[in-house]
Amino acid sequence: MVSLRAVTFMAAVSLCAADFGYTTTDDYYTIDTDAGLVFTVRRNMYSVSLWSVGDLGAIIYKGQDLSVPTKGSHVNSGFDFLYEYTSDVSLDIGMVGNDAIKVTVTAGNLTQYYMARRGESRIYLANYFTVEPPINNHVRFIFRLNSSVLPFGPTDSDIRGNIGFVESKDIFLMPNGETRSKHYSNNRLKDWSYIGAGGDGVGAWVVRGNQEGGAGGPFWRSLLNQGTDETQEITYNQHYSHAQTEEFRLGVLNDFTMVVNDGEDPIPSDIETSPAWFSEMGLLGYIPPSERGGAKGSIANQKADKAYTVGFKNSKSQYWADTFNSEFEATNMMEGEYLVTVYRGELEVYMQEGVVITAGTTLNLGSITIESDPNDAVVMWRIGEWNGQPTELLNGDLVTDMHPSDVRMAEWNIQNFYVGVDTSSQFPAYMWKDVNSGLAIHFSLTEAEAAIGHQVRIGITIAYKEGVPTIAVNGWTGEQPTATGQPDTRSITTGSYRGNNAVFSWNVPATAFVVGDNVMTVSVASGRGDVSFLSAGISLDCIEFHASALTLPPTPAPTPAPTPVPMTNPPGSFADGMYTIYNVEFGMNMDIVNSSTENSASVELRRASVYNSQKWEVIGIGKDFYKIINVHSGLALDVYGKSKSDGADIDQYTYKDQNNQMWRIEEAETGFFIMSRRSHFYIDVDIDSVPSVTTQGANVWQWRKVEGRATQIWTFNPTTRFIEPTHAPCAGVTLEWSACMDTPTCCETGTTCFEKDRYYSQCRQECPSEGWSCATATHAPIPVLPPSCSAFVPENGNCAQAPGCCFTGTTCYAKDDFYAQCLRTCPVSPEWTCADLSA
């Protein structure tokens, strides 16, 4: 069967010999470059996944189509799925002078340009956006090309012939034990200038622009390619949510170029970033060279054998320059005030604020002297080098190209390291709580050395799941440090060690040491994470040991801003807090079926009660999205199976920082709509799941927005946590600093029972600012036990022998003549009489 799209492509092939220009049909714009390259841009929408309005369609070079008939090339998942739907995508095409063609795609707050020049087998692309597309939370253009025509792409991301998943359905195992993933096509931004794939007499390449509107700096890593049986997916990332260390930059024109040729690698220097003819194209955000400036300087004390990079950044743009013979120069920069950072390797060793770039001039920064290189400290011993990279450590040269479980990796769990015998290359680059925590470093001290205290410093380049290093020396244990601000995504298993560099230090007292052999145990601690290589982990930069009295080089100032993850929403947006979520149509609250604490338990509607399964923590995560956490279970409101379909269940699940667990709360006339970031559908109620709107247990699901549909409207009613009492009234006073889980209203005068988590509360004068929920029991007075009852019958307990003793909020309902149970509502079942025995 030949598809409509295939027929259209075949028609386009006949245009290959035509002159420079374009033609228009109902389905496509077809552009001929008069250089052997013809390409199309889709004008309409068919109900086909990954194929939408504004897509690049056919890419035909010398009569051969390089595209995939069933998929388009576009930003994220398609222009109709960035902000709104297809009706919000508009297209325009026109000649600019005699030698250029411009196609403009407008989708919400994003504008995408495709441009062609007479006689060039290239597609020039650029985009401009003022709001980050909320559905995917990133901006990347994916070229989906035919892998049978272009079979030769990067090996590390070629997943053809795999035998199954290793991790998260995007890292694959090969028959020989090697691992492959799109993530392993990554490279440092400063180190790559083009990506692509080739075939028999043909090649397709994407040449990057200067990335001034990107985010993450010169060492940022992101996926670039994935090779499958059907496609070569060449991905140009501008903003990507994985391992992101700074806020996205908006309102900048970002350009890049697709080069199609006979198979030879392109020469990036032949392809100008923002070429001069762009000034004639009417592009949003275009800044000509005449309105740009630059900066230059030198490093006075650069180490001859080390690589240095000078970075410039502000909220609008970013640039960098390598040093050559200690000198550097950055060009073509936007005007503005910048923070200048000098990196040794990837470690910040010098910073200067307030550097102003002016159009038409090159600012001379003069000779910079680095005074805060930690490598200059004299130490007793050091493992690794202070360079912001783990590359000189064990497996450090492999971690960006493969999964830690790959057969090419050396054993991670080495257990023992001997100072003076072993080399840095024998100490693991990464450590995980569940893999190789508890590594023993053996070292020897003389009598004089053991008689004084020493300082230990450990540097990391990134942490996963709030992992932090801890140390123990002989019988002494160091204090566990606080987790540093790091990206809250996978990183060290997906090919990136680049996060926010951090240093931890401990002053170890002389009493911890002995003359002769000493053992320092390095471990990973965290309250988060899963198991194995997805447990809490760290990427190591350096470990060093010296006398505490030693003067260390000062840390460069100003300190880099921490990662914005997790973010909060701006003032004026929906307020964070604890709420019951009430459906306007049914007049009932959102609840968890059977008050379950299990993953995937469904959400339903029930009449209002005091119980925590009807209470939800609404927490801003940035860009007007929220996570919604059930107070009883601690699990997140979730779209089951990450579905994008009408009628998909709403359930609860461990929060994974996934789009199907992120929600936008939009004002309605009588309440609020709750929209899924993943599907763009709204939380709704299945009215057919119960006999009427007065019946409890209606299933909560998602559905596309329907105007005037009251089942999609919710109110958020502030509430407080209910601490379920299971104890008698106060028999005495619970003293300050004492546990009060069972006596929450009995704390001594001047103190309050503050909750740390579901398992522990304490009488304190003030609640700690971090790590505590700080819920109090003042709203939940202890119920009075009826005189005839020796104890409360708990919810779901058998109350046949004590029908008047059910716990507050429950009723003793009869099933038959022999059995009754304390329930909030009686089951709708012919097996139950539902007689109320409580009276």
PDB file of N, CA and C in Angstrom, residues 275-334:
ATOM      1  N   PRO A 275      24.632  34.106   9.230  1.00  0.00           N
ATOM      2  CA  PRO A 275      25.320  34.770   8.114  1.00  0.00           C
ATOM      3  C   PRO A 275      24.751  36.158   7.843  1.00  0.00           C
ATOM      4  N   ALA A 276      25.526  36.965   7.109  1.00  0.00           N
ATOM      5  CA  ALA A 276      25.152  38.366   6.878  1.00  0.00           C
ATOM      6  C   ALA A 276      23.791  38.497   6.206  1.00  0.00           C
ATOM      7  N   TRP A 277      23.431  37.537   5.332  1.00  0.00           N
ATOM      8  CA  TRP A 277      22.156  37.653   4.625  1.00  0.00           C
ATOM      9  C   TRP A 277      20.948  37.446   5.536  1.00  0.00           C
ATOM     10  N   PHE A 278      21.168  36.962   6.762  1.00  0.00           N
ATOM     11  CA  PHE A 278      20.073  36.877   7.725  1.00  0.00           C
ATOM     12  C   PHE A 278      19.462  38.255   7.981  1.00  0.00           C
ATOM     13  N   SER A 279      20.267  39.306   7.835  1.00  0.00           N
ATOM     14  CA  SER A 279      19.775  40.652   8.118  1.00  0.00           C
ATOM     15  C   SER A 279      18.648  41.057   7.171  1.00  0.00           C
ATOM     16  N   GLU A 280      18.527  40.364   6.041  1.00  0.00           N
ATOM     17  CA  GLU A 280      17.499  40.679   5.064  1.00  0.00           C
ATOM     18  C   GLU A 280      16.252  39.809   5.218  1.00  0.00           C
ATOM     19  N   MET A 281      16.282  38.871   6.171  1.00  0.00           N
ATOM     20  CA  MET A 281      15.248  37.842   6.226  1.00  0.00           C
ATOM     21  C   MET A 281      14.083  38.172   7.161  1.00  0.00           C
ATOM     22  N   GLY A 282      14.169  39.241   7.923  1.00  0.00           N
ATOM     23  CA  GLY A 282      13.065  39.595   8.822  1.00  0.00           C
ATOM     24  C   GLY A 282      12.857  38.585   9.933  1.00  0.00           C
ATOM     25  N   LEU A 283      13.938  38.182  10.602  1.00  0.00           N
ATOM     26  CA  LEU A 283      13.886  37.158  11.646  1.00  0.00           C
ATOM     27  C   LEU A 283      13.737  37.806  13.017  1.00  0.00           C
ATOM     28  N   LEU A 284      12.801  37.284  13.807  1.00  0.00           N
ATOM     29  CA  LEU A 284      12.648  37.760  15.175  1.00  0.00           C
ATOM     30  C   LEU A 284      13.936  37.546  15.960  1.00  0.00           C
ATOM     31  N   GLY A 285      14.377  38.552  16.688  1.00  0.00           N
ATOM     32  CA  GLY A 285      15.536  38.411  17.558  1.00  0.00           C
ATOM     33  C   GLY A 285      16.876  38.525  16.873  1.00  0.00           C
ATOM     34  N   TYR A 286      16.898  38.793  15.575  1.00  0.00           N
ATOM     35  CA  TYR A 286      18.186  38.880  14.881  1.00  0.00           C
ATOM     36  C   TYR A 286      18.945  40.126  15.334  1.00  0.00           C
ATOM     37  N   ILE A 287      20.224  39.949  15.680  1.00  0.00           N
ATOM     38  CA  ILE A 287      21.096  41.054  16.084  1.00  0.00           C
ATOM     39  C   ILE A 287      22.287  41.077  15.135  1.00  0.00           C
ATOM     40  N   PRO A 288      22.465  42.114  14.353  1.00  0.00           N
ATOM     41  CA  PRO A 288      23.551  42.153  13.365  1.00  0.00           C
ATOM     42  C   PRO A 288      24.913  42.304  14.032  1.00  0.00           C
ATOM     43  N   PRO A 289      25.990  41.978  13.313  1.00  0.00           N
ATOM     44  CA  PRO A 289      27.345  42.111  13.867  1.00  0.00           C
ATOM     45  C   PRO A 289      27.659  43.521  14.354  1.00  0.00           C
ATOM     46  N   SER A 290      27.072  44.540  13.714  1.00  0.00           N
ATOM     47  CA  SER A 290      27.352  45.919  14.107  1.00  0.00           C
ATOM     48  C   SER A 290      26.848  46.244  15.503  1.00  0.00           C
ATOM     49  N   GLU A 291      25.925  45.428  16.017  1.00  0.00           N
ATOM     50  CA  GLU A 291      25.376  45.647  17.357  1.00  0.00           C
ATOM     51  C   GLU A 291      25.935  44.654  18.365  1.00  0.00           C
ATOM     52  N   ARG A 292      27.067  44.083  18.040  1.00  0.00           N
ATOM     53  CA  ARG A 292      27.722  43.107  18.911  1.00  0.00           C
ATOM     54  C   ARG A 292      29.139  43.563  19.247  1.00  0.00           C
ATOM     55  N   GLY A 293      29.701  42.952  20.303  1.00  0.00           N
ATOM     56  CA  GLY A 293      31.055  43.277  20.715  1.00  0.00           C
ATOM     57  C   GLY A 293      31.834  42.029  21.058  1.00  0.00           C
ATOM     58  N   GLY A 294      32.908  42.177  21.834  1.00  0.00           N
ATOM     59  CA  GLY A 294      33.730  41.030  22.186  1.00  0.00           C
ATOM     60  C   GLY A 294      34.597  41.333  23.386  1.00  0.00           C
ATOM     61  N   ALA A 295      35.396  40.344  23.785  1.00  0.00           N
ATOM     62  CA  ALA A 295      36.313  40.488  24.917  1.00  0.00           C
ATOM     63  C   ALA A 295      37.541  39.630  24.668  1.00  0.00           C
ATOM     64  N   LYS A 296      38.667  40.086  25.196  1.00  0.00           N
ATOM     65  CA  LYS A 296      39.909  39.320  25.076  1.00  0.00           C
ATOM     66  C   LYS A 296      40.733  39.508  26.334  1.00  0.00           C
ATOM     67  N   GLY A 297      41.773  38.691  26.486  1.00  0.00           N
ATOM     68  CA  GLY A 297      42.642  38.785  27.641  1.00  0.00           C
ATOM     69  C   GLY A 297      43.637  37.655  27.644  1.00  0.00           C
ATOM     70  N   SER A 298      44.289  37.444  28.791  1.00  0.00           N
ATOM     71  CA  SER A 298      45.264  36.367  28.920  1.00  0.00           C
ATOM     72  C   SER A 298      45.251  35.844  30.347  1.00  0.00           C
ATOM     73  N   ILE A 299      45.796  34.632  30.541  1.00  0.00           N
ATOM     74  CA  ILE A 299      45.914  34.019  31.868  1.00  0.00           C
ATOM     75  C   ILE A 299      47.389  34.081  32.255  1.00  0.00           C
ATOM     76  N   ALA A 300      47.692  34.814  33.335  1.00  0.00           N
ATOM     77  CA  ALA A 300      49.090  35.062  33.697  1.00  0.00           C
ATOM     78  C   ALA A 300      49.805  33.801  34.156  1.00  0.00           C
ATOM     79  N   ASN A 301      49.102  32.971  34.917  1.00  0.00           N
ATOM     80  CA  ASN A 301      49.760  31.802  35.515  1.00  0.00           C
ATOM     81  C   ASN A 301      49.116  30.495  35.073  1.00  0.00           C
ATOM     82  N   GLN A 302      48.752  30.416  33.827  1.00  0.00           N
ATOM     83  CA  GLN A 302      48.170  29.176  33.289  1.00  0.00           C
ATOM     84  C   GLN A 302      49.219  28.077  33.292  1.00  0.00           C
ATOM     85  N   LYS A 303      48.825  26.881  33.754  1.00  0.00           N
ATOM     86  CA  LYS A 303      49.708  25.722  33.705  1.00  0.00           C
ATOM     87  C   LYS A 303      49.835  25.260  32.249  1.00  0.00           C
ATOM     88  N   ALA A 304      51.035  25.092  31.805  1.00  0.00           N
ATOM     89  CA  ALA A 304      51.298  24.870  30.386  1.00  0.00           C
ATOM     90  C   ALA A 304      50.623  23.622  29.845  1.00  0.00           C
ATOM     91  N   ASP A 305      50.464  22.590  30.682  1.00  0.00           N
ATOM     92  CA  ASP A 305      49.934  21.313  30.187  1.00  0.00           C
ATOM     93  C   ASP A 305      48.451  21.141  30.487  1.00  0.00           C
ATOM     94  N   LYS A 306      47.767  22.209  30.895  1.00  0.00           N
ATOM     95  CA  LYS A 306      46.363  22.092  31.267  1.00  0.00           C
ATOM     96  C   LYS A 306      45.480  22.911  30.324  1.00  0.00           C
ATOM     97  N   ALA A 307      44.242  22.417  30.135  1.00  0.00           N
ATOM     98  CA  ALA A 307      43.278  23.101  29.272  1.00  0.00           C
ATOM     99  C   ALA A 307      42.474  24.104  30.086  1.00  0.00           C
ATOM    100  N   TYR A 308      42.350  25.325  29.571  1.00  0.00           N
ATOM    101  CA  TYR A 308      41.582  26.375  30.231  1.00  0.00           C
ATOM    102  C   TYR A 308      40.519  26.899  29.266  1.00  0.00           C
ATOM    103  N   THR A 309      39.361  27.205  29.817  1.00  0.00           N
ATOM    104  CA  THR A 309      38.258  27.789  29.058  1.00  0.00           C
ATOM    105  C   THR A 309      37.768  29.018  29.808  1.00  0.00           C
ATOM    106  N   VAL A 310      37.435  30.062  29.071  1.00  0.00           N
ATOM    107  CA  VAL A 310      36.901  31.280  29.671  1.00  0.00           C
ATOM    108  C   VAL A 310      35.444  31.405  29.254  1.00  0.00           C
ATOM    109  N   GLY A 311      34.542  31.441  30.227  1.00  0.00           N
ATOM    110  CA  GLY A 311      33.119  31.510  29.942  1.00  0.00           C
ATOM    111  C   GLY A 311      32.536  32.880  30.276  1.00  0.00           C
ATOM    112  N   PHE A 312      31.537  33.291  29.495  1.00  0.00           N
ATOM    113  CA  PHE A 312      30.810  34.544  29.717  1.00  0.00           C
ATOM    114  C   PHE A 312      29.332  34.198  29.756  1.00  0.00           C
ATOM    115  N   LYS A 313      28.595  34.693  30.765  1.00  0.00           N
ATOM    116  CA  LYS A 313      27.167  34.391  30.789  1.00  0.00           C
ATOM    117  C   LYS A 313      26.392  35.459  31.544  1.00  0.00           C
ATOM    118  N   ASN A 314      25.139  35.614  31.132  1.00  0.00           N
ATOM    119  CA  ASN A 314      24.134  36.356  31.884  1.00  0.00           C
ATOM    120  C   ASN A 314      22.796  35.683  31.612  1.00  0.00           C
ATOM    121  N   SER A 315      21.703  36.294  32.015  1.00  0.00           N
ATOM    122  CA  SER A 315      20.404  35.635  31.864  1.00  0.00           C
ATOM    123  C   SER A 315      19.962  35.557  30.408  1.00  0.00           C
ATOM    124  N   LYS A 316      20.594  36.328  29.524  1.00  0.00           N
ATOM    125  CA  LYS A 316      20.161  36.408  28.135  1.00  0.00           C
ATOM    126  C   LYS A 316      21.000  35.543  27.205  1.00  0.00           C
ATOM    127  N   SER A 317      22.307  35.408  27.475  1.00  0.00           N
ATOM    128  CA  SER A 317      23.178  34.727  26.512  1.00  0.00           C
ATOM    129  C   SER A 317      24.383  34.105  27.195  1.00  0.00           C
ATOM    130  N   GLN A 318      25.092  33.252  26.454  1.00  0.00           N
ATOM    131  CA  GLN A 318      26.290  32.580  26.953  1.00  0.00           C
ATOM    132  C   GLN A 318      27.308  32.456  25.822  1.00  0.00           C
ATOM    133  N   TYR A 319      28.609  32.547  26.180  1.00  0.00           N
ATOM    134  CA  TYR A 319      29.699  32.407  25.214  1.00  0.00           C
ATOM    135  C   TYR A 319      30.887  31.804  25.933  1.00  0.00           C
ATOM    136  N   TRP A 320      31.860  31.350  25.165  1.00  0.00           N
ATOM    137  CA  TRP A 320      33.090  30.838  25.761  1.00  0.00           C
ATOM    138  C   TRP A 320      34.224  30.904  24.743  1.00  0.00           C
ATOM    139  N   ALA A 321      35.448  30.827  25.242  1.00  0.00           N
ATOM    140  CA  ALA A 321      36.636  30.838  24.377  1.00  0.00           C
ATOM    141  C   ALA A 321      37.711  30.006  25.041  1.00  0.00           C
ATOM    142  N   ASP A 322      38.393  29.176  24.267  1.00  0.00           N
ATOM    143  CA  ASP A 322      39.543  28.431  24.770  1.00  0.00           C
ATOM    144  C   ASP A 322      40.772  29.345  24.780  1.00  0.00           C
ATOM    145  N   THR A 323      41.711  29.021  25.659  1.00  0.00           N
ATOM    146  CA  THR A 323      42.964  29.779  25.674  1.00  0.00           C
ATOM    147  C   THR A 323      43.956  29.142  24.708  1.00  0.00           C
ATOM    148  N   PHE A 324      44.750  29.983  24.060  1.00  0.00           N
ATOM    149  CA  PHE A 324      45.822  29.527  23.159  1.00  0.00           C
ATOM    150  C   PHE A 324      47.053  30.352  23.494  1.00  0.00           C
ATOM    151  N   ASN A 325      48.100  29.656  23.928  1.00  0.00           N
ATOM    152  CA  ASN A 325      49.294  30.351  24.427  1.00  0.00           C
ATOM    153  C   ASN A 325      48.903  31.355  25.522  1.00  0.00           C
ATOM    154  N   SER A 326      47.983  30.904  26.368  1.00  0.00           N
ATOM    155  CA  SER A 326      47.490  31.661  27.524  1.00  0.00           C
ATOM    156  C   SER A 326      46.577  32.825  27.152  1.00  0.00           C
ATOM    157  N   GLU A 327      46.302  33.039  25.868  1.00  0.00           N
ATOM    158  CA  GLU A 327      45.453  34.141  25.455  1.00  0.00           C
ATOM    159  C   GLU A 327      44.092  33.640  24.989  1.00  0.00           C
ATOM    160  N   PHE A 328      43.076  34.506  25.094  1.00  0.00           N
ATOM    161  CA  PHE A 328      41.725  34.126  24.679  1.00  0.00           C
ATOM    162  C   PHE A 328      41.029  35.331  24.068  1.00  0.00           C
ATOM    163  N   GLU A 329      40.020  35.054  23.232  1.00  0.00           N
ATOM    164  CA  GLU A 329      39.182  36.111  22.683  1.00  0.00           C
ATOM    165  C   GLU A 329      37.814  35.541  22.353  1.00  0.00           C
ATOM    166  N   ALA A 330      36.775  36.195  22.845  1.00  0.00           N
ATOM    167  CA  ALA A 330      35.392  35.832  22.536  1.00  0.00           C
ATOM    168  C   ALA A 330      34.817  36.916  21.630  1.00  0.00           C
ATOM    169  N   THR A 331      34.139  36.504  20.571  1.00  0.00           N
ATOM    170  CA  THR A 331      33.644  37.456  19.583  1.00  0.00           C
ATOM    171  C   THR A 331      32.136  37.312  19.391  1.00  0.00           C
ATOM    172  N   ASN A 332      31.563  38.274  18.665  1.00  0.00           N
ATOM    173  CA  ASN A 332      30.161  38.219  18.238  1.00  0.00           C
ATOM    174  C   ASN A 332      29.210  38.070  19.423  1.00  0.00           C
ATOM    175  N   MET A 333      29.472  38.831  20.494  1.00  0.00           N
ATOM    176  CA  MET A 333      28.677  38.749  21.717  1.00  0.00           C
ATOM    177  C   MET A 333      27.614  39.850  21.746  1.00  0.00           C
ATOM    178  N   MET A 334      26.456  39.515  22.317  1.00  0.00           N
ATOM    179  CA  MET A 334      25.446  40.540  22.561  1.00  0.00           C
ATOM    180  C   MET A 334      25.966  41.559  23.575  1.00  0.00           C
TER     181      MET A 334
END
